Amino acid sequence: MKGLSRTSRRAFVAGVLTLPVLGGCIRQGDGDTLTDRLLAMAQTVPLFSGIPRLGLLAHLATLWRYPEAVDSDPIGDLAANFFGASTLEAALAPLRAKPVEIPPAIPLTHDLADHADLLHRQLHQGYGDREAWIAERTADGSVPMERVEALADQMAFPDLAAEQALAGLRMARMLTFYTEQGRDAVAALDGAARKAVADRIIRESRTAPDDPTLPGLQPGAVRRQARRCLIGALVTPYGPESLQRIQAVYDTKAVTDFTRTLVASFARLNDSQSHAMILKFLEQPPI
């Protein structure tokens, strides 16, 4: 972006920020257990592993507000050290150690894998395409939309997508702090002061309302967008029987408990890794 005028730079950044944040996800492998399929349906691995990609979006958001900020993305490589697949797998180990058991009358079919794959493809389509898909599939009234929407609300994917956006928001706030304070002031912070800054960013970002100046880094908006994407994956040509089988799985107490635990675990991991990343950034700014 070097060589652009201030006005052109702002226009370029504003254009980039309109890209959907969910489009950067990568696909995870399928497994044979119910736990594997529930994790795949939640897009757990691609969402967590995709967090470092939000470093560029956070940098662009900072550059939009502060044109004098550094031109190069200072976060991506740093974030990759804290949001890798091995870190996630260690956190998921307790969930994997306890198999999710559902009544024998509910078959473990391939429906979850089919819909997880379709959801992955939906993540790489534009918002308009997804809405057109939903409209086309529901035009004749044969799809029970109330059931589909209720099922989407039982699933973890929208909440995990919001956590991904929250991690990106924290990167933006970290960069904003650095830009506003300046290199020398940040370098002068002692350990206690750096921890206080990290604590504040983690605490305030989790409860703050969406910032309209940070498209793609708004947890509430991303959760709503992800829910629509999930509905698009559930409104499929696989037939009502497939939807009924998935509904039966998610109606069980075991899967309800698993989903709740997964979301809570992902959020805790997001908090701890974001906090560690902020501390590292303040201690040794890669700028």
PDB file of N, CA and C in Angstrom, residues 149-242:
ATOM      1  N   GLU A 149     -34.500 -22.844  11.499  1.00  0.00           N
ATOM      2  CA  GLU A 149     -33.968 -21.744  12.307  1.00  0.00           C
ATOM      3  C   GLU A 149     -33.740 -22.185  13.748  1.00  0.00           C
ATOM      4  N   ALA A 150     -34.649 -22.993  14.279  1.00  0.00           N
ATOM      5  CA  ALA A 150     -34.470 -23.500  15.644  1.00  0.00           C
ATOM      6  C   ALA A 150     -33.251 -24.414  15.722  1.00  0.00           C
ATOM      7  N   LEU A 151     -33.036 -25.231  14.693  1.00  0.00           N
ATOM      8  CA  LEU A 151     -31.880 -26.116  14.671  1.00  0.00           C
ATOM      9  C   LEU A 151     -30.586 -25.308  14.591  1.00  0.00           C
ATOM     10  N   ALA A 152     -30.576 -24.259  13.781  1.00  0.00           N
ATOM     11  CA  ALA A 152     -29.386 -23.406  13.682  1.00  0.00           C
ATOM     12  C   ALA A 152     -29.028 -22.813  15.033  1.00  0.00           C
ATOM     13  N   ASP A 153     -30.048 -22.482  15.819  1.00  0.00           N
ATOM     14  CA  ASP A 153     -29.802 -21.900  17.141  1.00  0.00           C
ATOM     15  C   ASP A 153     -29.259 -22.920  18.139  1.00  0.00           C
ATOM     16  N   GLN A 154     -29.388 -24.198  17.821  1.00  0.00           N
ATOM     17  CA  GLN A 154     -28.850 -25.241  18.688  1.00  0.00           C
ATOM     18  C   GLN A 154     -27.389 -25.555  18.390  1.00  0.00           C
ATOM     19  N   MET A 155     -26.874 -25.031  17.307  1.00  0.00           N
ATOM     20  CA  MET A 155     -25.537 -25.391  16.843  1.00  0.00           C
ATOM     21  C   MET A 155     -24.497 -24.376  17.292  1.00  0.00           C
ATOM     22  N   ALA A 156     -23.248 -24.812  17.310  1.00  0.00           N
ATOM     23  CA  ALA A 156     -22.159 -23.998  17.856  1.00  0.00           C
ATOM     24  C   ALA A 156     -21.562 -23.033  16.836  1.00  0.00           C
ATOM     25  N   PHE A 157     -21.732 -23.301  15.551  1.00  0.00           N
ATOM     26  CA  PHE A 157     -21.013 -22.533  14.547  1.00  0.00           C
ATOM     27  C   PHE A 157     -21.165 -21.022  14.670  1.00  0.00           C
ATOM     28  N   PRO A 158     -22.368 -20.458  14.818  1.00  0.00           N
ATOM     29  CA  PRO A 158     -22.468 -19.002  14.910  1.00  0.00           C
ATOM     30  C   PRO A 158     -21.684 -18.422  16.088  1.00  0.00           C
ATOM     31  N   ASP A 159     -21.719 -19.098  17.225  1.00  0.00           N
ATOM     32  CA  ASP A 159     -20.979 -18.604  18.387  1.00  0.00           C
ATOM     33  C   ASP A 159     -19.473 -18.683  18.172  1.00  0.00           C
ATOM     34  N   LEU A 160     -18.992 -19.751  17.526  1.00  0.00           N
ATOM     35  CA  LEU A 160     -17.558 -19.865  17.267  1.00  0.00           C
ATOM     36  C   LEU A 160     -17.111 -18.830  16.233  1.00  0.00           C
ATOM     37  N   ALA A 161     -17.962 -18.549  15.255  1.00  0.00           N
ATOM     38  CA  ALA A 161     -17.637 -17.512  14.283  1.00  0.00           C
ATOM     39  C   ALA A 161     -17.533 -16.150  14.962  1.00  0.00           C
ATOM     40  N   ALA A 162     -18.421 -15.904  15.927  1.00  0.00           N
ATOM     41  CA  ALA A 162     -18.353 -14.651  16.681  1.00  0.00           C
ATOM     42  C   ALA A 162     -17.065 -14.565  17.493  1.00  0.00           C
ATOM     43  N   GLU A 163     -16.628 -15.702  18.036  1.00  0.00           N
ATOM     44  CA  GLU A 163     -15.360 -15.724  18.771  1.00  0.00           C
ATOM     45  C   GLU A 163     -14.190 -15.390  17.842  1.00  0.00           C
ATOM     46  N   GLN A 164     -14.246 -15.885  16.609  1.00  0.00           N
ATOM     47  CA  GLN A 164     -13.195 -15.558  15.653  1.00  0.00           C
ATOM     48  C   GLN A 164     -13.144 -14.045  15.421  1.00  0.00           C
ATOM     49  N   ALA A 165     -14.305 -13.445  15.221  1.00  0.00           N
ATOM     50  CA  ALA A 165     -14.350 -12.000  15.018  1.00  0.00           C
ATOM     51  C   ALA A 165     -13.855 -11.253  16.255  1.00  0.00           C
ATOM     52  N   LEU A 166     -14.171 -11.772  17.429  1.00  0.00           N
ATOM     53  CA  LEU A 166     -13.722 -11.142  18.666  1.00  0.00           C
ATOM     54  C   LEU A 166     -12.203 -11.146  18.757  1.00  0.00           C
ATOM     55  N   ALA A 167     -11.577 -12.243  18.348  1.00  0.00           N
ATOM     56  CA  ALA A 167     -10.114 -12.299  18.344  1.00  0.00           C
ATOM     57  C   ALA A 167      -9.540 -11.227  17.417  1.00  0.00           C
ATOM     58  N   GLY A 168     -10.171 -11.044  16.257  1.00  0.00           N
ATOM     59  CA  GLY A 168      -9.718 -10.003  15.339  1.00  0.00           C
ATOM     60  C   GLY A 168      -9.930  -8.617  15.903  1.00  0.00           C
ATOM     61  N   LEU A 169     -11.044  -8.410  16.591  1.00  0.00           N
ATOM     62  CA  LEU A 169     -11.307  -7.122  17.231  1.00  0.00           C
ATOM     63  C   LEU A 169     -10.223  -6.798  18.248  1.00  0.00           C
ATOM     64  N   ARG A 170      -9.802  -7.791  18.992  1.00  0.00           N
ATOM     65  CA  ARG A 170      -8.753  -7.576  19.990  1.00  0.00           C
ATOM     66  C   ARG A 170      -7.435  -7.187  19.330  1.00  0.00           C
ATOM     67  N   MET A 171      -7.141  -7.766  18.166  1.00  0.00           N
ATOM     68  CA  MET A 171      -5.947  -7.359  17.430  1.00  0.00           C
ATOM     69  C   MET A 171      -6.047  -5.884  17.044  1.00  0.00           C
ATOM     70  N   ALA A 172      -7.226  -5.465  16.586  1.00  0.00           N
ATOM     71  CA  ALA A 172      -7.417  -4.075  16.194  1.00  0.00           C
ATOM     72  C   ALA A 172      -7.244  -3.142  17.392  1.00  0.00           C
ATOM     73  N   ARG A 173      -7.774  -3.535  18.533  1.00  0.00           N
ATOM     74  CA  ARG A 173      -7.630  -2.700  19.721  1.00  0.00           C
ATOM     75  C   ARG A 173      -6.183  -2.654  20.197  1.00  0.00           C
ATOM     76  N   MET A 174      -5.481  -3.745  20.042  1.00  0.00           N
ATOM     77  CA  MET A 174      -4.071  -3.796  20.389  1.00  0.00           C
ATOM     78  C   MET A 174      -3.276  -2.838  19.502  1.00  0.00           C
ATOM     79  N   LEU A 175      -3.531  -2.855  18.208  1.00  0.00           N
ATOM     80  CA  LEU A 175      -2.841  -1.961  17.288  1.00  0.00           C
ATOM     81  C   LEU A 175      -3.216  -0.503  17.527  1.00  0.00           C
ATOM     82  N   THR A 176      -4.494  -0.277  17.849  1.00  0.00           N
ATOM     83  CA  THR A 176      -4.933   1.083  18.140  1.00  0.00           C
ATOM     84  C   THR A 176      -4.198   1.636  19.353  1.00  0.00           C
ATOM     85  N   PHE A 177      -4.066   0.820  20.387  1.00  0.00           N
ATOM     86  CA  PHE A 177      -3.339   1.245  21.589  1.00  0.00           C
ATOM     87  C   PHE A 177      -1.895   1.609  21.231  1.00  0.00           C
ATOM     88  N   TYR A 178      -1.253   0.758  20.452  1.00  0.00           N
ATOM     89  CA  TYR A 178       0.142   1.001  20.075  1.00  0.00           C
ATOM     90  C   TYR A 178       0.267   2.288  19.255  1.00  0.00           C
ATOM     91  N   THR A 179      -0.649   2.478  18.313  1.00  0.00           N
ATOM     92  CA  THR A 179      -0.594   3.654  17.447  1.00  0.00           C
ATOM     93  C   THR A 179      -0.842   4.931  18.236  1.00  0.00           C
ATOM     94  N   GLU A 180      -1.817   4.890  19.142  1.00  0.00           N
ATOM     95  CA  GLU A 180      -2.132   6.084  19.924  1.00  0.00           C
ATOM     96  C   GLU A 180      -1.047   6.420  20.936  1.00  0.00           C
ATOM     97  N   GLN A 181      -0.465   5.409  21.562  1.00  0.00           N
ATOM     98  CA  GLN A 181       0.541   5.654  22.592  1.00  0.00           C
ATOM     99  C   GLN A 181       1.915   5.953  21.995  1.00  0.00           C
ATOM    100  N   GLY A 182       2.247   5.294  20.913  1.00  0.00           N
ATOM    101  CA  GLY A 182       3.547   5.494  20.294  1.00  0.00           C
ATOM    102  C   GLY A 182       4.574   4.476  20.759  1.00  0.00           C
ATOM    103  N   ARG A 183       5.582   4.264  19.926  1.00  0.00           N
ATOM    104  CA  ARG A 183       6.592   3.249  20.176  1.00  0.00           C
ATOM    105  C   ARG A 183       7.283   3.443  21.524  1.00  0.00           C
ATOM    106  N   ASP A 184       7.705   4.674  21.820  1.00  0.00           N
ATOM    107  CA  ASP A 184       8.481   4.916  23.035  1.00  0.00           C
ATOM    108  C   ASP A 184       7.653   4.667  24.292  1.00  0.00           C
ATOM    109  N   ALA A 185       6.395   5.112  24.278  1.00  0.00           N
ATOM    110  CA  ALA A 185       5.539   4.924  25.450  1.00  0.00           C
ATOM    111  C   ALA A 185       5.263   3.448  25.702  1.00  0.00           C
ATOM    112  N   VAL A 186       5.055   2.691  24.642  1.00  0.00           N
ATOM    113  CA  VAL A 186       4.810   1.259  24.795  1.00  0.00           C
ATOM    114  C   VAL A 186       6.068   0.559  25.296  1.00  0.00           C
ATOM    115  N   ALA A 187       7.221   0.949  24.781  1.00  0.00           N
ATOM    116  CA  ALA A 187       8.477   0.345  25.214  1.00  0.00           C
ATOM    117  C   ALA A 187       8.757   0.612  26.691  1.00  0.00           C
ATOM    118  N   ALA A 188       8.217   1.708  27.212  1.00  0.00           N
ATOM    119  CA  ALA A 188       8.459   2.075  28.604  1.00  0.00           C
ATOM    120  C   ALA A 188       7.547   1.343  29.587  1.00  0.00           C
ATOM    121  N   LEU A 189       6.559   0.603  29.101  1.00  0.00           N
ATOM    122  CA  LEU A 189       5.640  -0.103  29.987  1.00  0.00           C
ATOM    123  C   LEU A 189       6.371  -1.232  30.702  1.00  0.00           C
ATOM    124  N   ASP A 190       6.093  -1.372  31.997  1.00  0.00           N
ATOM    125  CA  ASP A 190       6.660  -2.518  32.705  1.00  0.00           C
ATOM    126  C   ASP A 190       5.683  -3.696  32.627  1.00  0.00           C
ATOM    127  N   GLY A 191       6.053  -4.815  33.212  1.00  0.00           N
ATOM    128  CA  GLY A 191       5.238  -6.011  33.116  1.00  0.00           C
ATOM    129  C   GLY A 191       3.832  -5.831  33.650  1.00  0.00           C
ATOM    130  N   ALA A 192       3.702  -5.145  34.781  1.00  0.00           N
ATOM    131  CA  ALA A 192       2.385  -4.928  35.386  1.00  0.00           C
ATOM    132  C   ALA A 192       1.510  -4.063  34.483  1.00  0.00           C
ATOM    133  N   ALA A 193       2.121  -3.047  33.876  1.00  0.00           N
ATOM    134  CA  ALA A 193       1.357  -2.157  33.003  1.00  0.00           C
ATOM    135  C   ALA A 193       0.917  -2.878  31.739  1.00  0.00           C
ATOM    136  N   ARG A 194       1.803  -3.715  31.185  1.00  0.00           N
ATOM    137  CA  ARG A 194       1.422  -4.478  29.995  1.00  0.00           C
ATOM    138  C   ARG A 194       0.279  -5.435  30.310  1.00  0.00           C
ATOM    139  N   LYS A 195       0.334  -6.071  31.456  1.00  0.00           N
ATOM    140  CA  LYS A 195      -0.735  -6.984  31.848  1.00  0.00           C
ATOM    141  C   LYS A 195      -2.046  -6.230  32.023  1.00  0.00           C
ATOM    142  N   ALA A 196      -1.980  -5.018  32.597  1.00  0.00           N
ATOM    143  CA  ALA A 196      -3.194  -4.225  32.793  1.00  0.00           C
ATOM    144  C   ALA A 196      -3.832  -3.872  31.454  1.00  0.00           C
ATOM    145  N   VAL A 197      -3.005  -3.546  30.461  1.00  0.00           N
ATOM    146  CA  VAL A 197      -3.529  -3.236  29.127  1.00  0.00           C
ATOM    147  C   VAL A 197      -4.188  -4.469  28.519  1.00  0.00           C
ATOM    148  N   ALA A 198      -3.509  -5.622  28.602  1.00  0.00           N
ATOM    149  CA  ALA A 198      -4.068  -6.855  28.045  1.00  0.00           C
ATOM    150  C   ALA A 198      -5.365  -7.233  28.756  1.00  0.00           C
ATOM    151  N   ASP A 199      -5.377  -7.116  30.078  1.00  0.00           N
ATOM    152  CA  ASP A 199      -6.590  -7.431  30.841  1.00  0.00           C
ATOM    153  C   ASP A 199      -7.755  -6.565  30.377  1.00  0.00           C
ATOM    154  N   ARG A 200      -7.482  -5.276  30.194  1.00  0.00           N
ATOM    155  CA  ARG A 200      -8.550  -4.342  29.814  1.00  0.00           C
ATOM    156  C   ARG A 200      -9.075  -4.645  28.419  1.00  0.00           C
ATOM    157  N   ILE A 201      -8.194  -4.925  27.472  1.00  0.00           N
ATOM    158  CA  ILE A 201      -8.633  -5.226  26.109  1.00  0.00           C
ATOM    159  C   ILE A 201      -9.491  -6.485  26.089  1.00  0.00           C
ATOM    160  N   ILE A 202      -9.064  -7.510  26.810  1.00  0.00           N
ATOM    161  CA  ILE A 202      -9.832  -8.765  26.837  1.00  0.00           C
ATOM    162  C   ILE A 202     -11.193  -8.537  27.488  1.00  0.00           C
ATOM    163  N   ARG A 203     -11.207  -7.869  28.622  1.00  0.00           N
ATOM    164  CA  ARG A 203     -12.447  -7.670  29.369  1.00  0.00           C
ATOM    165  C   ARG A 203     -13.430  -6.789  28.596  1.00  0.00           C
ATOM    166  N   GLU A 204     -12.976  -5.647  28.120  1.00  0.00           N
ATOM    167  CA  GLU A 204     -13.883  -4.693  27.484  1.00  0.00           C
ATOM    168  C   GLU A 204     -14.369  -5.189  26.120  1.00  0.00           C
ATOM    169  N   SER A 205     -13.519  -5.885  25.391  1.00  0.00           N
ATOM    170  CA  SER A 205     -13.917  -6.341  24.065  1.00  0.00           C
ATOM    171  C   SER A 205     -15.018  -7.399  24.138  1.00  0.00           C
ATOM    172  N   ARG A 206     -15.022  -8.203  25.182  1.00  0.00           N
ATOM    173  CA  ARG A 206     -16.027  -9.266  25.282  1.00  0.00           C
ATOM    174  C   ARG A 206     -17.425  -8.710  25.518  1.00  0.00           C
ATOM    175  N   THR A 207     -17.540  -7.577  26.146  1.00  0.00           N
ATOM    176  CA  THR A 207     -18.861  -7.032  26.470  1.00  0.00           C
ATOM    177  C   THR A 207     -19.230  -5.806  25.638  1.00  0.00           C
ATOM    178  N   ALA A 208     -18.304  -5.320  24.817  1.00  0.00           N
ATOM    179  CA  ALA A 208     -18.566  -4.092  24.058  1.00  0.00           C
ATOM    180  C   ALA A 208     -19.554  -4.353  22.923  1.00  0.00           C
ATOM    181  N   PRO A 209     -20.402  -3.366  22.611  1.00  0.00           N
ATOM    182  CA  PRO A 209     -21.264  -3.508  21.434  1.00  0.00           C
ATOM    183  C   PRO A 209     -20.433  -3.443  20.162  1.00  0.00           C
ATOM    184  N   ASP A 210     -21.006  -3.916  19.056  1.00  0.00           N
ATOM    185  CA  ASP A 210     -20.301  -3.876  17.779  1.00  0.00           C
ATOM    186  C   ASP A 210     -19.918  -2.448  17.419  1.00  0.00           C
ATOM    187  N   ASP A 211     -18.703  -2.294  16.917  1.00  0.00           N
ATOM    188  CA  ASP A 211     -18.218  -0.998  16.456  1.00  0.00           C
ATOM    189  C   ASP A 211     -18.517  -0.891  14.962  1.00  0.00           C
ATOM    190  N   PRO A 212     -19.379   0.045  14.546  1.00  0.00           N
ATOM    191  CA  PRO A 212     -19.755   0.133  13.129  1.00  0.00           C
ATOM    192  C   PRO A 212     -18.594   0.512  12.219  1.00  0.00           C
ATOM    193  N   THR A 213     -17.493   0.996  12.783  1.00  0.00           N
ATOM    194  CA  THR A 213     -16.339   1.359  11.960  1.00  0.00           C
ATOM    195  C   THR A 213     -15.396   0.187  11.736  1.00  0.00           C
ATOM    196  N   LEU A 214     -15.762  -0.993  12.238  1.00  0.00           N
ATOM    197  CA  LEU A 214     -14.891  -2.167  12.106  1.00  0.00           C
ATOM    198  C   LEU A 214     -15.633  -3.327  11.432  1.00  0.00           C
ATOM    199  N   PRO A 215     -16.013  -3.184  10.161  1.00  0.00           N
ATOM    200  CA  PRO A 215     -16.680  -4.297   9.466  1.00  0.00           C
ATOM    201  C   PRO A 215     -15.810  -5.549   9.480  1.00  0.00           C
ATOM    202  N   GLY A 216     -16.448  -6.701   9.725  1.00  0.00           N
ATOM    203  CA  GLY A 216     -15.713  -7.954   9.780  1.00  0.00           C
ATOM    204  C   GLY A 216     -15.139  -8.273  11.139  1.00  0.00           C
ATOM    205  N   LEU A 217     -15.090  -7.267  12.016  1.00  0.00           N
ATOM    206  CA  LEU A 217     -14.566  -7.466  13.365  1.00  0.00           C
ATOM    207  C   LEU A 217     -15.653  -7.149  14.390  1.00  0.00           C
ATOM    208  N   GLN A 218     -16.880  -7.415  14.009  1.00  0.00           N
ATOM    209  CA  GLN A 218     -18.047  -7.164  14.860  1.00  0.00           C
ATOM    210  C   GLN A 218     -18.648  -8.511  15.250  1.00  0.00           C
ATOM    211  N   PRO A 219     -18.409  -8.988  16.460  1.00  0.00           N
ATOM    212  CA  PRO A 219     -18.890 -10.330  16.838  1.00  0.00           C
ATOM    213  C   PRO A 219     -20.385 -10.524  16.651  1.00  0.00           C
ATOM    214  N   GLY A 220     -21.185  -9.538  17.011  1.00  0.00           N
ATOM    215  CA  GLY A 220     -22.632  -9.686  16.870  1.00  0.00           C
ATOM    216  C   GLY A 220     -23.056  -9.823  15.421  1.00  0.00           C
ATOM    217  N   ALA A 221     -22.513  -8.968  14.567  1.00  0.00           N
ATOM    218  CA  ALA A 221     -22.857  -9.014  13.144  1.00  0.00           C
ATOM    219  C   ALA A 221     -22.354 -10.300  12.503  1.00  0.00           C
ATOM    220  N   VAL A 222     -21.154 -10.732  12.883  1.00  0.00           N
ATOM    221  CA  VAL A 222     -20.616 -11.971  12.320  1.00  0.00           C
ATOM    222  C   VAL A 222     -21.435 -13.172  12.779  1.00  0.00           C
ATOM    223  N   ARG A 223     -21.899 -13.159  14.027  1.00  0.00           N
ATOM    224  CA  ARG A 223     -22.757 -14.251  14.503  1.00  0.00           C
ATOM    225  C   ARG A 223     -24.036 -14.329  13.654  1.00  0.00           C
ATOM    226  N   ARG A 224     -24.634 -13.191  13.376  1.00  0.00           N
ATOM    227  CA  ARG A 224     -25.854 -13.186  12.561  1.00  0.00           C
ATOM    228  C   ARG A 224     -25.557 -13.663  11.133  1.00  0.00           C
ATOM    229  N   GLN A 225     -24.440 -13.224  10.588  1.00  0.00           N
ATOM    230  CA  GLN A 225     -24.052 -13.632   9.242  1.00  0.00           C
ATOM    231  C   GLN A 225     -23.789 -15.139   9.196  1.00  0.00           C
ATOM    232  N   ALA A 226     -23.118 -15.642  10.230  1.00  0.00           N
ATOM    233  CA  ALA A 226     -22.818 -17.074  10.293  1.00  0.00           C
ATOM    234  C   ALA A 226     -24.095 -17.895  10.432  1.00  0.00           C
ATOM    235  N   ARG A 227     -25.050 -17.379  11.175  1.00  0.00           N
ATOM    236  CA  ARG A 227     -26.327 -18.089  11.338  1.00  0.00           C
ATOM    237  C   ARG A 227     -27.039 -18.222   9.997  1.00  0.00           C
ATOM    238  N   ARG A 228     -27.009 -17.152   9.191  1.00  0.00           N
ATOM    239  CA  ARG A 228     -27.629 -17.227   7.880  1.00  0.00           C
ATOM    240  C   ARG A 228     -26.891 -18.234   6.988  1.00  0.00           C
ATOM    241  N   CYS A 229     -25.574 -18.247   7.118  1.00  0.00           N
ATOM    242  CA  CYS A 229     -24.787 -19.208   6.349  1.00  0.00           C
ATOM    243  C   CYS A 229     -25.131 -20.638   6.765  1.00  0.00           C
ATOM    244  N   LEU A 230     -25.306 -20.843   8.055  1.00  0.00           N
ATOM    245  CA  LEU A 230     -25.672 -22.163   8.569  1.00  0.00           C
ATOM    246  C   LEU A 230     -27.059 -22.564   8.076  1.00  0.00           C
ATOM    247  N   ILE A 231     -27.991 -21.641   8.090  1.00  0.00           N
ATOM    248  CA  ILE A 231     -29.332 -21.922   7.573  1.00  0.00           C
ATOM    249  C   ILE A 231     -29.242 -22.311   6.098  1.00  0.00           C
ATOM    250  N   GLY A 232     -28.362 -21.630   5.361  1.00  0.00           N
ATOM    251  CA  GLY A 232     -28.177 -21.974   3.955  1.00  0.00           C
ATOM    252  C   GLY A 232     -27.671 -23.387   3.759  1.00  0.00           C
ATOM    253  N   ALA A 233     -26.865 -23.858   4.719  1.00  0.00           N
ATOM    254  CA  ALA A 233     -26.349 -25.227   4.637  1.00  0.00           C
ATOM    255  C   ALA A 233     -27.389 -26.251   5.061  1.00  0.00           C
ATOM    256  N   LEU A 234     -28.328 -25.854   5.903  1.00  0.00           N
ATOM    257  CA  LEU A 234     -29.371 -26.769   6.364  1.00  0.00           C
ATOM    258  C   LEU A 234     -30.529 -26.867   5.384  1.00  0.00           C
ATOM    259  N   VAL A 235     -30.746 -25.788   4.625  1.00  0.00           N
ATOM    260  CA  VAL A 235     -31.809 -25.785   3.618  1.00  0.00           C
ATOM    261  C   VAL A 235     -31.221 -26.417   2.355  1.00  0.00           C
ATOM    262  N   THR A 236     -31.158 -27.718   2.332  1.00  0.00           N
ATOM    263  CA  THR A 236     -30.401 -28.433   1.307  1.00  0.00           C
ATOM    264  C   THR A 236     -31.285 -29.329   0.464  1.00  0.00           C
ATOM    265  N   PRO A 237     -30.726 -29.841  -0.629  1.00  0.00           N
ATOM    266  CA  PRO A 237     -31.494 -30.781  -1.466  1.00  0.00           C
ATOM    267  C   PRO A 237     -31.450 -32.211  -0.944  1.00  0.00           C
ATOM    268  N   TYR A 238     -30.937 -32.411   0.265  1.00  0.00           N
ATOM    269  CA  TYR A 238     -30.821 -33.772   0.787  1.00  0.00           C
ATOM    270  C   TYR A 238     -32.157 -34.333   1.253  1.00  0.00           C
ATOM    271  N   GLY A 239     -33.158 -33.468   1.400  1.00  0.00           N
ATOM    272  CA  GLY A 239     -34.475 -33.955   1.764  1.00  0.00           C
ATOM    273  C   GLY A 239     -34.802 -33.763   3.240  1.00  0.00           C
ATOM    274  N   PRO A 240     -36.114 -33.755   3.580  1.00  0.00           N
ATOM    275  CA  PRO A 240     -36.538 -33.526   4.961  1.00  0.00           C
ATOM    276  C   PRO A 240     -36.079 -34.612   5.920  1.00  0.00           C
ATOM    277  N   GLU A 241     -35.874 -35.830   5.416  1.00  0.00           N
ATOM    278  CA  GLU A 241     -35.434 -36.909   6.316  1.00  0.00           C
ATOM    279  C   GLU A 241     -34.052 -36.606   6.888  1.00  0.00           C
ATOM    280  N   SER A 242     -33.181 -36.036   6.076  1.00  0.00           N
ATOM    281  CA  SER A 242     -31.840 -35.673   6.547  1.00  0.00           C
ATOM    282  C   SER A 242     -31.925 -34.643   7.664  1.00  0.00           C
TER     283      SER A 242
END
